[in-house]
């Protein structure tokens, strides 16, 4: 029996899972674009990615996307390790997005904000998600 009271705030943890799924889809899309279409208008003439191997950056985005997807799936289960994993992957994604800030400033700011919302939801309201999964 869990001593954690479930409130309406548990929706934040579900919200974090959904944001992780969306972030995963975007990172996977972005990664595959960089791998298979590095010469597209989306990447040509951007300042920040010039110093990076664009295809390596694409593979990194795909890896982060898969990890975000896994974090979202496991977060719904509510285990403590899944909450920790979700926070670590969201923080790693935020750092990755900051590295592309000069190339895609608005997009990077949006994604960092999404990652911060995930971290907030999981750290503040994640315990309630665990109590739901054990009901």
mmCIF file of N, CA and C in Angstrom:
data_model
loop_
_atom_site.group_PDB
_atom_site.id
_atom_site.type_symbol
_atom_site.label_atom_id
_atom_site.label_comp_id
_atom_site.label_asym_id
_atom_site.label_seq_id
_atom_site.Cartn_x
_atom_site.Cartn_y
_atom_site.Cartn_z
ATOM 1 N N UNK A 1 0.839 -1.181 0.000
ATOM 2 C CA UNK A 1 0.000 0.000 0.000
ATOM 3 C C UNK A 1 0.884 1.244 0.000
ATOM 4 N N UNK A 2 0.632 2.139 -0.873
ATOM 5 C CA UNK A 2 1.434 3.350 -0.988
ATOM 6 C C UNK A 2 0.854 4.445 -0.105
ATOM 7 N N UNK A 3 1.740 5.218 0.530
ATOM 8 C CA UNK A 3 1.277 6.321 1.359
ATOM 9 C C UNK A 3 1.229 7.630 0.580
ATOM 10 N N UNK A 4 1.494 7.590 -0.709
ATOM 11 C CA UNK A 4 1.444 8.776 -1.557
ATOM 12 C C UNK A 4 0.011 9.024 -1.993
ATOM 13 N N UNK A 5 -0.474 10.223 -1.727
ATOM 14 C CA UNK A 5 -1.827 10.593 -2.124
ATOM 15 C C UNK A 5 -1.815 11.032 -3.578
ATOM 16 N N UNK A 6 -2.703 10.488 -4.367
ATOM 17 C CA UNK A 6 -2.789 10.852 -5.778
ATOM 18 C C UNK A 6 -3.712 12.053 -5.914
ATOM 19 N N UNK A 7 -3.199 13.092 -6.562
ATOM 20 C CA UNK A 7 -3.988 14.301 -6.785
ATOM 21 C C UNK A 7 -4.105 14.539 -8.286
ATOM 22 N N UNK A 8 -4.738 15.624 -8.627
ATOM 23 C CA UNK A 8 -4.874 15.990 -10.031
ATOM 24 C C UNK A 8 -3.545 16.309 -10.694
ATOM 25 N N UNK A 9 -2.521 16.529 -9.892
ATOM 26 C CA UNK A 9 -1.210 16.850 -10.440
ATOM 27 C C UNK A 9 -0.548 15.667 -11.122
ATOM 28 N N UNK A 10 -1.078 14.452 -10.938
ATOM 29 C CA UNK A 10 -0.497 13.281 -11.595
ATOM 30 C C UNK A 10 -0.526 13.449 -13.119
ATOM 31 N N UNK A 11 -1.430 14.267 -13.607
ATOM 32 C CA UNK A 11 -1.492 14.554 -15.041
ATOM 33 C C UNK A 11 -0.197 15.138 -15.566
ATOM 34 N N UNK A 12 0.564 15.824 -14.731
ATOM 35 C CA UNK A 12 1.849 16.368 -15.153
ATOM 36 C C UNK A 12 2.814 15.256 -15.548
ATOM 37 N N UNK A 13 2.785 14.159 -14.833
ATOM 38 C CA UNK A 13 3.677 13.049 -15.167
ATOM 39 C C UNK A 13 3.269 12.421 -16.498
ATOM 40 N N UNK A 14 1.974 12.290 -16.734
ATOM 41 C CA UNK A 14 1.493 11.788 -18.035
ATOM 42 C C UNK A 14 1.851 12.783 -19.134
ATOM 43 N N UNK A 15 1.712 14.064 -18.826
ATOM 44 C CA UNK A 15 2.091 15.122 -19.755
ATOM 45 C C UNK A 15 3.572 15.000 -20.124
ATOM 46 N N UNK A 16 4.413 14.710 -19.127
ATOM 47 C CA UNK A 16 5.847 14.539 -19.383
ATOM 48 C C UNK A 16 6.087 13.379 -20.344
ATOM 49 N N UNK A 17 5.354 12.295 -20.170
ATOM 50 C CA UNK A 17 5.497 11.147 -21.079
ATOM 51 C C UNK A 17 5.133 11.532 -22.503
ATOM 52 N N UNK A 18 4.056 12.255 -22.648
ATOM 53 C CA UNK A 18 3.624 12.688 -23.982
ATOM 54 C C UNK A 18 4.663 13.625 -24.601
ATOM 55 N N UNK A 19 5.204 14.538 -23.797
ATOM 56 C CA UNK A 19 6.249 15.426 -24.300
ATOM 57 C C UNK A 19 7.496 14.641 -24.715
ATOM 58 N N UNK A 20 7.815 13.596 -23.973
ATOM 59 C CA UNK A 20 8.952 12.755 -24.358
ATOM 60 C C UNK A 20 8.698 12.078 -25.699
ATOM 61 N N UNK A 21 7.465 11.614 -25.925
ATOM 62 C CA UNK A 21 7.120 11.001 -27.214
ATOM 63 C C UNK A 21 7.240 12.012 -28.350
ATOM 64 N N UNK A 22 6.742 13.207 -28.119
ATOM 65 C CA UNK A 22 6.816 14.253 -29.153
ATOM 66 C C UNK A 22 8.269 14.629 -29.423
ATOM 67 N N UNK A 23 9.050 14.815 -28.357
ATOM 68 C CA UNK A 23 10.468 15.136 -28.524
ATOM 69 C C UNK A 23 11.208 14.031 -29.262
ATOM 70 N N UNK A 24 10.858 12.784 -28.975
ATOM 71 C CA UNK A 24 11.474 11.650 -29.667
ATOM 72 C C UNK A 24 11.164 11.690 -31.157
ATOM 73 N N UNK A 25 9.908 11.935 -31.483
ATOM 74 C CA UNK A 25 9.514 11.981 -32.895
ATOM 75 C C UNK A 25 10.255 13.093 -33.625
ATOM 76 N N UNK A 26 10.375 14.233 -32.986
ATOM 77 C CA UNK A 26 11.052 15.367 -33.614
ATOM 78 C C UNK A 26 12.543 15.087 -33.781
ATOM 79 N N UNK A 27 13.174 14.547 -32.742
ATOM 80 C CA UNK A 27 14.601 14.233 -32.849
ATOM 81 C C UNK A 27 14.851 13.163 -33.903
ATOM 82 N N UNK A 28 13.988 12.163 -33.970
ATOM 83 C CA UNK A 28 14.145 11.126 -34.993
ATOM 84 C C UNK A 28 13.991 11.720 -36.391
ATOM 85 N N UNK A 29 12.996 12.566 -36.579
ATOM 86 C CA UNK A 29 12.784 13.210 -37.867
ATOM 87 C C UNK A 29 13.986 14.073 -38.245
ATOM 88 N N UNK A 30 14.433 14.898 -37.312
ATOM 89 C CA UNK A 30 15.575 15.779 -37.525
ATOM 90 C C UNK A 30 16.831 14.956 -37.831
ATOM 91 N N UNK A 31 17.023 13.873 -37.079
ATOM 92 C CA UNK A 31 18.195 13.024 -37.282
ATOM 93 C C UNK A 31 18.205 12.375 -38.649
ATOM 94 N N UNK A 32 17.056 11.823 -39.051
ATOM 95 C CA UNK A 32 16.994 11.181 -40.362
ATOM 96 C C UNK A 32 17.144 12.202 -41.494
ATOM 97 N N UNK A 33 16.638 13.412 -41.278
ATOM 98 C CA UNK A 33 16.854 14.466 -42.282
ATOM 99 C C UNK A 33 18.338 14.769 -42.430
ATOM 100 N N UNK A 34 19.051 14.835 -41.313
ATOM 101 C CA UNK A 34 20.489 15.137 -41.362
ATOM 102 C C UNK A 34 21.279 13.995 -41.985
ATOM 103 N N UNK A 35 20.839 12.763 -41.748
ATOM 104 C CA UNK A 35 21.550 11.601 -42.291
ATOM 105 C C UNK A 35 21.326 11.470 -43.796
ATOM 106 N N UNK A 36 20.060 11.564 -44.211
ATOM 107 C CA UNK A 36 19.707 11.271 -45.597
ATOM 108 C C UNK A 36 19.583 12.500 -46.494
ATOM 109 N N UNK A 37 19.508 13.696 -45.910
ATOM 110 C CA UNK A 37 19.376 14.901 -46.723
ATOM 111 C C UNK A 37 20.198 16.055 -46.196
ATOM 112 N N UNK A 38 21.509 15.842 -46.003
ATOM 113 C CA UNK A 38 22.320 16.914 -45.422
ATOM 114 C C UNK A 38 22.440 18.156 -46.305
ATOM 115 N N UNK A 39 22.128 18.033 -47.576
ATOM 116 C CA UNK A 39 22.245 19.172 -48.482
ATOM 117 C C UNK A 39 20.917 19.896 -48.687
ATOM 118 N N UNK A 40 19.902 19.552 -47.904
ATOM 119 C CA UNK A 40 18.607 20.206 -48.046
ATOM 120 C C UNK A 40 18.681 21.635 -47.525
ATOM 121 N N UNK A 41 17.713 22.425 -47.897
ATOM 122 C CA UNK A 41 17.680 23.834 -47.505
ATOM 123 C C UNK A 41 17.611 23.999 -45.985
ATOM 124 N N UNK A 42 17.128 22.997 -45.296
ATOM 125 C CA UNK A 42 17.011 23.076 -43.842
ATOM 126 C C UNK A 42 18.380 23.202 -43.184
ATOM 127 N N UNK A 43 19.410 22.597 -43.787
ATOM 128 C CA UNK A 43 20.740 22.601 -43.195
ATOM 129 C C UNK A 43 21.730 23.512 -43.898
ATOM 130 N N UNK A 44 21.514 23.809 -45.149
ATOM 131 C CA UNK A 44 22.467 24.599 -45.919
ATOM 132 C C UNK A 44 22.472 26.043 -45.408
ATOM 133 N N UNK A 45 23.687 26.554 -45.184
ATOM 134 C CA UNK A 45 23.838 27.941 -44.787
ATOM 135 C C UNK A 45 23.625 28.212 -43.311
ATOM 136 N N UNK A 46 23.503 27.192 -42.505
ATOM 137 C CA UNK A 46 23.347 27.376 -41.064
ATOM 138 C C UNK A 46 24.723 27.469 -40.430
ATOM 139 N N UNK A 47 24.846 28.369 -39.469
ATOM 140 C CA UNK A 47 26.148 28.636 -38.875
ATOM 141 C C UNK A 47 26.633 27.532 -37.944
ATOM 142 N N UNK A 48 25.796 27.064 -37.033
ATOM 143 C CA UNK A 48 26.254 26.208 -35.947
ATOM 144 C C UNK A 48 26.684 24.825 -36.397
ATOM 145 N N UNK A 49 26.017 24.251 -37.355
ATOM 146 C CA UNK A 49 26.313 22.877 -37.718
ATOM 147 C C UNK A 49 27.463 22.747 -38.702
ATOM 148 N N UNK A 50 28.021 23.866 -39.121
ATOM 149 C CA UNK A 50 29.134 23.829 -40.058
ATOM 150 C C UNK A 50 30.338 23.155 -39.416
ATOM 151 N N UNK A 51 30.550 23.354 -38.125
ATOM 152 C CA UNK A 51 31.708 22.769 -37.453
ATOM 153 C C UNK A 51 31.481 21.305 -37.080
ATOM 154 N N UNK A 52 30.284 20.785 -37.296
ATOM 155 C CA UNK A 52 29.967 19.401 -36.994
ATOM 156 C C UNK A 52 29.819 18.612 -38.284
ATOM 157 N N UNK A 53 30.096 17.337 -38.194
ATOM 158 C CA UNK A 53 29.766 16.425 -39.270
ATOM 159 C C UNK A 53 28.261 16.235 -39.191
ATOM 160 N N UNK A 54 27.546 16.688 -40.189
ATOM 161 C CA UNK A 54 26.086 16.706 -40.146
ATOM 162 C C UNK A 54 25.489 15.313 -40.031
ATOM 163 N N UNK A 55 26.094 14.340 -40.680
ATOM 164 C CA UNK A 55 25.568 12.982 -40.569
ATOM 165 C C UNK A 55 25.818 12.401 -39.177
ATOM 166 N N UNK A 56 26.951 12.719 -38.572
ATOM 167 C CA UNK A 56 27.206 12.282 -37.190
ATOM 168 C C UNK A 56 26.195 12.939 -36.250
ATOM 169 N N UNK A 57 25.914 14.224 -36.499
ATOM 170 C CA UNK A 57 24.909 14.936 -35.714
ATOM 171 C C UNK A 57 23.538 14.267 -35.886
ATOM 172 N N UNK A 58 23.244 13.830 -37.101
ATOM 173 C CA UNK A 58 21.987 13.142 -37.368
ATOM 174 C C UNK A 58 21.881 11.844 -36.590
ATOM 175 N N UNK A 59 22.968 11.058 -36.573
ATOM 176 C CA UNK A 59 22.948 9.810 -35.816
ATOM 177 C C UNK A 59 22.786 10.080 -34.327
ATOM 178 N N UNK A 60 23.437 11.142 -33.837
ATOM 179 C CA UNK A 60 23.280 11.518 -32.426
ATOM 180 C C UNK A 60 21.814 11.853 -32.137
ATOM 181 N N UNK A 61 21.172 12.577 -33.035
ATOM 182 C CA UNK A 61 19.756 12.923 -32.850
ATOM 183 C C UNK A 61 18.873 11.676 -32.864
ATOM 184 N N UNK A 62 19.202 10.723 -33.707
ATOM 185 C CA UNK A 62 18.434 9.473 -33.742
ATOM 186 C C UNK A 62 18.599 8.716 -32.424
ATOM 187 N N UNK A 63 19.820 8.648 -31.917
ATOM 188 C CA UNK A 63 20.061 7.960 -30.640
ATOM 189 C C UNK A 63 19.301 8.640 -29.512
ATOM 190 N N UNK A 64 19.374 9.971 -29.453
ATOM 191 C CA UNK A 64 18.646 10.711 -28.417
ATOM 192 C C UNK A 64 17.142 10.493 -28.591
ATOM 193 N N UNK A 65 16.663 10.476 -29.829
ATOM 194 C CA UNK A 65 15.243 10.247 -30.090
ATOM 195 C C UNK A 65 14.778 8.896 -29.578
ATOM 196 N N UNK A 66 15.571 7.864 -29.820
ATOM 197 C CA UNK A 66 15.220 6.525 -29.329
ATOM 198 C C UNK A 66 15.222 6.505 -27.803
ATOM 199 N N UNK A 67 16.205 7.144 -27.189
ATOM 200 C CA UNK A 67 16.258 7.186 -25.719
ATOM 201 C C UNK A 67 15.076 7.969 -25.138
ATOM 202 N N UNK A 68 14.675 9.061 -25.800
ATOM 203 C CA UNK A 68 13.498 9.809 -25.354
ATOM 204 C C UNK A 68 12.238 8.948 -25.457
ATOM 205 N N UNK A 69 12.133 8.192 -26.539
ATOM 206 C CA UNK A 69 10.993 7.302 -26.722
ATOM 207 C C UNK A 69 10.934 6.250 -25.614
ATOM 208 N N UNK A 70 12.072 5.635 -25.329
ATOM 209 C CA UNK A 70 12.129 4.644 -24.254
ATOM 210 C C UNK A 70 11.804 5.272 -22.900
ATOM 211 N N UNK A 71 12.313 6.475 -22.663
ATOM 212 C CA UNK A 71 12.028 7.162 -21.403
ATOM 213 C C UNK A 71 10.531 7.412 -21.253
ATOM 214 N N UNK A 72 9.867 7.821 -22.322
ATOM 215 C CA UNK A 72 8.427 8.046 -22.276
ATOM 216 C C UNK A 72 7.652 6.778 -21.983
ATOM 217 N N UNK A 73 8.059 5.675 -22.613
ATOM 218 C CA UNK A 73 7.377 4.388 -22.392
ATOM 219 C C UNK A 73 7.560 3.936 -20.950
ATOM 220 N N UNK A 74 8.782 3.974 -20.465
ATOM 221 C CA UNK A 74 9.044 3.503 -19.105
ATOM 222 C C UNK A 74 8.494 4.445 -18.045
ATOM 223 N N UNK A 75 8.427 5.733 -18.351
ATOM 224 C CA UNK A 75 7.894 6.696 -17.389
ATOM 225 C C UNK A 75 6.434 6.404 -17.070
ATOM 226 N N UNK A 76 5.676 5.981 -18.057
ATOM 227 C CA UNK A 76 4.268 5.655 -17.824
ATOM 228 C C UNK A 76 4.135 4.540 -16.783
ATOM 229 N N UNK A 77 5.123 3.671 -16.720
ATOM 230 C CA UNK A 77 5.094 2.579 -15.742
ATOM 231 C C UNK A 77 5.305 3.088 -14.332
ATOM 232 N N UNK A 78 5.953 4.254 -14.171
ATOM 233 C CA UNK A 78 6.055 4.905 -12.869
ATOM 234 C C UNK A 78 7.200 4.466 -11.972
ATOM 235 N N UNK A 79 8.097 3.631 -12.436
ATOM 236 C CA UNK A 79 9.208 3.184 -11.592
ATOM 237 C C UNK A 79 10.176 4.339 -11.322
ATOM 238 N N UNK A 80 10.801 4.299 -10.162
ATOM 239 C CA UNK A 80 11.753 5.349 -9.788
ATOM 240 C C UNK A 80 12.884 5.442 -10.802
ATOM 241 N N UNK A 81 13.438 4.296 -11.224
ATOM 242 C CA UNK A 81 14.545 4.325 -12.187
ATOM 243 C C UNK A 81 14.105 4.970 -13.496
ATOM 244 N N UNK A 82 12.828 4.782 -13.886
ATOM 245 C CA UNK A 82 12.325 5.376 -15.130
ATOM 246 C C UNK A 82 12.227 6.891 -14.998
ATOM 247 N N UNK A 83 11.860 7.364 -13.813
ATOM 248 C CA UNK A 83 11.799 8.818 -13.593
ATOM 249 C C UNK A 83 13.195 9.417 -13.660
ATOM 250 N N UNK A 84 14.161 8.746 -13.070
ATOM 251 C CA UNK A 84 15.544 9.218 -13.115
ATOM 252 C C UNK A 84 16.055 9.215 -14.554
ATOM 253 N N UNK A 85 15.789 8.123 -15.274
ATOM 254 C CA UNK A 85 16.196 8.008 -16.676
ATOM 255 C C UNK A 85 15.581 9.125 -17.506
ATOM 256 N N UNK A 86 14.291 9.411 -17.289
ATOM 257 C CA UNK A 86 13.604 10.473 -18.042
ATOM 258 C C UNK A 86 14.245 11.830 -17.784
ATOM 259 N N UNK A 87 14.594 12.108 -16.540
ATOM 260 C CA UNK A 87 15.227 13.394 -16.208
ATOM 261 C C UNK A 87 16.600 13.496 -16.867
ATOM 262 N N UNK A 88 17.380 12.431 -16.813
ATOM 263 C CA UNK A 88 18.725 12.452 -17.399
ATOM 264 C C UNK A 88 18.651 12.635 -18.917
ATOM 265 N N UNK A 89 17.751 11.909 -19.572
ATOM 266 C CA UNK A 89 17.643 12.001 -21.034
ATOM 267 C C UNK A 89 17.100 13.368 -21.443
ATOM 268 N N UNK A 90 16.134 13.902 -20.696
ATOM 269 C CA UNK A 90 15.608 15.233 -21.013
ATOM 270 C C UNK A 90 16.704 16.293 -20.848
ATOM 271 N N UNK A 91 17.517 16.158 -19.811
ATOM 272 C CA UNK A 91 18.623 17.110 -19.608
ATOM 273 C C UNK A 91 19.652 16.985 -20.734
ATOM 274 N N UNK A 92 19.967 15.753 -21.132
ATOM 275 C CA UNK A 92 20.902 15.536 -22.240
ATOM 276 C C UNK A 92 20.354 16.117 -23.536
ATOM 277 N N UNK A 93 19.060 15.952 -23.762
ATOM 278 C CA UNK A 93 18.448 16.522 -24.962
ATOM 279 C C UNK A 93 18.495 18.048 -24.920
ATOM 280 N N UNK A 94 18.289 18.635 -23.743
ATOM 281 C CA UNK A 94 18.353 20.095 -23.627
ATOM 282 C C UNK A 94 19.743 20.613 -23.984
ATOM 283 N N UNK A 95 20.774 19.933 -23.507
ATOM 284 C CA UNK A 95 22.149 20.338 -23.837
ATOM 285 C C UNK A 95 22.390 20.192 -25.333
ATOM 286 N N UNK A 96 21.902 19.098 -25.905
ATOM 287 C CA UNK A 96 22.039 18.883 -27.347
ATOM 288 C C UNK A 96 21.352 20.006 -28.119
ATOM 289 N N UNK A 97 20.166 20.383 -27.683
ATOM 290 C CA UNK A 97 19.428 21.456 -28.368
ATOM 291 C C UNK A 97 20.146 22.797 -28.227
ATOM 292 N N UNK A 98 20.781 23.039 -27.086
ATOM 293 C CA UNK A 98 21.527 24.288 -26.913
ATOM 294 C C UNK A 98 22.702 24.378 -27.880
ATOM 295 N N UNK A 99 23.258 23.228 -28.227
ATOM 296 C CA UNK A 99 24.373 23.230 -29.175
ATOM 297 C C UNK A 99 23.922 23.650 -30.569
ATOM 298 N N UNK A 100 22.649 23.445 -30.891
ATOM 299 C CA UNK A 100 22.153 23.853 -32.214
ATOM 300 C C UNK A 100 21.434 25.201 -32.160
ATOM 301 N N UNK A 101 21.565 25.913 -31.063
ATOM 302 C CA UNK A 101 20.899 27.210 -30.890
ATOM 303 C C UNK A 101 21.231 28.214 -31.998
ATOM 304 N N UNK A 102 22.494 28.382 -32.406
ATOM 305 C CA UNK A 102 22.774 29.360 -33.467
ATOM 306 C C UNK A 102 22.151 28.982 -34.819
ATOM 307 N N UNK A 103 21.993 27.687 -35.085
ATOM 308 C CA UNK A 103 21.448 27.262 -36.372
ATOM 309 C C UNK A 103 19.926 27.350 -36.409
ATOM 310 N N UNK A 104 19.282 26.973 -35.330
ATOM 311 C CA UNK A 104 17.816 26.953 -35.239
ATOM 312 C C UNK A 104 17.398 27.563 -33.899
ATOM 313 N N UNK A 105 17.502 28.879 -33.741
ATOM 314 C CA UNK A 105 17.288 29.492 -32.418
ATOM 315 C C UNK A 105 15.891 29.264 -31.840
ATOM 316 N N UNK A 106 14.860 29.483 -32.622
ATOM 317 C CA UNK A 106 13.510 29.341 -32.076
ATOM 318 C C UNK A 106 13.204 27.890 -31.743
ATOM 319 N N UNK A 107 13.583 27.018 -32.644
ATOM 320 C CA UNK A 107 13.325 25.600 -32.409
ATOM 321 C C UNK A 107 14.081 25.106 -31.184
ATOM 322 N N UNK A 108 15.323 25.528 -31.025
ATOM 323 C CA UNK A 108 16.114 25.117 -29.870
ATOM 324 C C UNK A 108 15.502 25.611 -28.571
ATOM 325 N N UNK A 109 15.035 26.838 -28.566
ATOM 326 C CA UNK A 109 14.407 27.397 -27.364
ATOM 327 C C UNK A 109 13.139 26.622 -27.009
ATOM 328 N N UNK A 110 12.344 26.292 -28.005
ATOM 329 C CA UNK A 110 11.119 25.517 -27.764
ATOM 330 C C UNK A 110 11.466 24.151 -27.186
ATOM 331 N N UNK A 111 12.431 23.474 -27.774
ATOM 332 C CA UNK A 111 12.779 22.135 -27.305
ATOM 333 C C UNK A 111 13.400 22.156 -25.909
ATOM 334 N N UNK A 112 14.217 23.146 -25.599
ATOM 335 C CA UNK A 112 14.778 23.256 -24.251
ATOM 336 C C UNK A 112 13.646 23.506 -23.250
ATOM 337 N N UNK A 113 12.676 24.324 -23.623
ATOM 338 C CA UNK A 113 11.526 24.579 -22.755
ATOM 339 C C UNK A 113 10.736 23.287 -22.512
ATOM 340 N N UNK A 114 10.540 22.506 -23.552
ATOM 341 C CA UNK A 114 9.844 21.222 -23.411
ATOM 342 C C UNK A 114 10.625 20.312 -22.463
ATOM 343 N N UNK A 115 11.932 20.259 -22.620
ATOM 344 C CA UNK A 115 12.752 19.421 -21.738
ATOM 345 C C UNK A 115 12.675 19.888 -20.285
ATOM 346 N N UNK A 116 12.653 21.189 -20.073
ATOM 347 C CA UNK A 116 12.529 21.712 -18.715
ATOM 348 C C UNK A 116 11.167 21.351 -18.121
ATOM 349 N N UNK A 117 10.114 21.413 -18.928
ATOM 350 C CA UNK A 117 8.787 20.997 -18.454
ATOM 351 C C UNK A 117 8.771 19.518 -18.078
ATOM 352 N N UNK A 118 9.432 18.694 -18.860
ATOM 353 C CA UNK A 118 9.519 17.261 -18.542
ATOM 354 C C UNK A 118 10.229 17.070 -17.205
ATOM 355 N N UNK A 119 11.364 17.729 -17.041
ATOM 356 C CA UNK A 119 12.126 17.599 -15.795
ATOM 357 C C UNK A 119 11.289 18.068 -14.609
ATOM 358 N N UNK A 120 10.597 19.187 -14.757
ATOM 359 C CA UNK A 120 9.728 19.687 -13.688
ATOM 360 C C UNK A 120 8.639 18.672 -13.341
ATOM 361 N N UNK A 121 7.942 18.195 -14.360
ATOM 362 C CA UNK A 121 6.820 17.286 -14.128
ATOM 363 C C UNK A 121 7.272 16.001 -13.447
ATOM 364 N N UNK A 122 8.396 15.480 -13.877
ATOM 365 C CA UNK A 122 8.858 14.205 -13.334
ATOM 366 C C UNK A 122 9.413 14.368 -11.922
ATOM 367 N N UNK A 123 10.142 15.435 -11.670
ATOM 368 C CA UNK A 123 10.739 15.595 -10.343
ATOM 369 C C UNK A 123 9.727 16.037 -9.295
ATOM 370 N N UNK A 124 8.779 16.854 -9.677
ATOM 371 C CA UNK A 124 7.818 17.360 -8.691
ATOM 372 C C UNK A 124 6.622 16.429 -8.525
ATOM 373 N N UNK A 125 6.136 15.845 -9.609
ATOM 374 C CA UNK A 125 4.899 15.070 -9.542
ATOM 375 C C UNK A 125 5.056 13.611 -9.953
ATOM 376 N N UNK A 126 6.267 13.134 -10.135
ATOM 377 C CA UNK A 126 6.488 11.760 -10.582
ATOM 378 C C UNK A 126 6.091 10.703 -9.581
ATOM 379 N N UNK A 127 6.183 11.001 -8.285
ATOM 380 C CA UNK A 127 5.834 10.022 -7.256
ATOM 381 C C UNK A 127 4.371 9.604 -7.359
ATOM 382 N N UNK A 128 3.526 10.537 -7.733
ATOM 383 C CA UNK A 128 2.105 10.214 -7.861
ATOM 384 C C UNK A 128 1.865 9.228 -9.004
ATOM 385 N N UNK A 129 2.659 9.314 -10.051
ATOM 386 C CA UNK A 129 2.533 8.374 -11.169
ATOM 387 C C UNK A 129 2.848 6.961 -10.696
ATOM 388 N N UNK A 130 3.806 6.823 -9.833
ATOM 389 C CA UNK A 130 4.164 5.509 -9.285
ATOM 390 C C UNK A 130 3.011 4.935 -8.488
ATOM 391 N N UNK A 131 2.365 5.742 -7.692
ATOM 392 C CA UNK A 131 1.269 5.224 -6.885
ATOM 393 C C UNK A 131 0.085 4.799 -7.743
ATOM 394 N N UNK A 132 -0.105 5.422 -8.897
ATOM 395 C CA UNK A 132 -1.168 5.001 -9.809
ATOM 396 C C UNK A 132 -0.859 3.647 -10.425
ATOM 397 N N UNK A 133 0.399 3.421 -10.763
ATOM 398 C CA UNK A 133 0.753 2.169 -11.428
ATOM 399 C C UNK A 133 0.687 0.982 -10.471
ATOM 400 N N UNK A 134 0.652 1.236 -9.162
ATOM 401 C CA UNK A 134 0.560 0.152 -8.196
ATOM 402 C C UNK A 134 -0.838 -0.012 -7.640
ATOM 403 N N UNK A 135 -1.794 0.744 -8.147
ATOM 404 C CA UNK A 135 -3.172 0.659 -7.639
ATOM 405 C C UNK A 135 -3.862 -0.563 -8.165
#
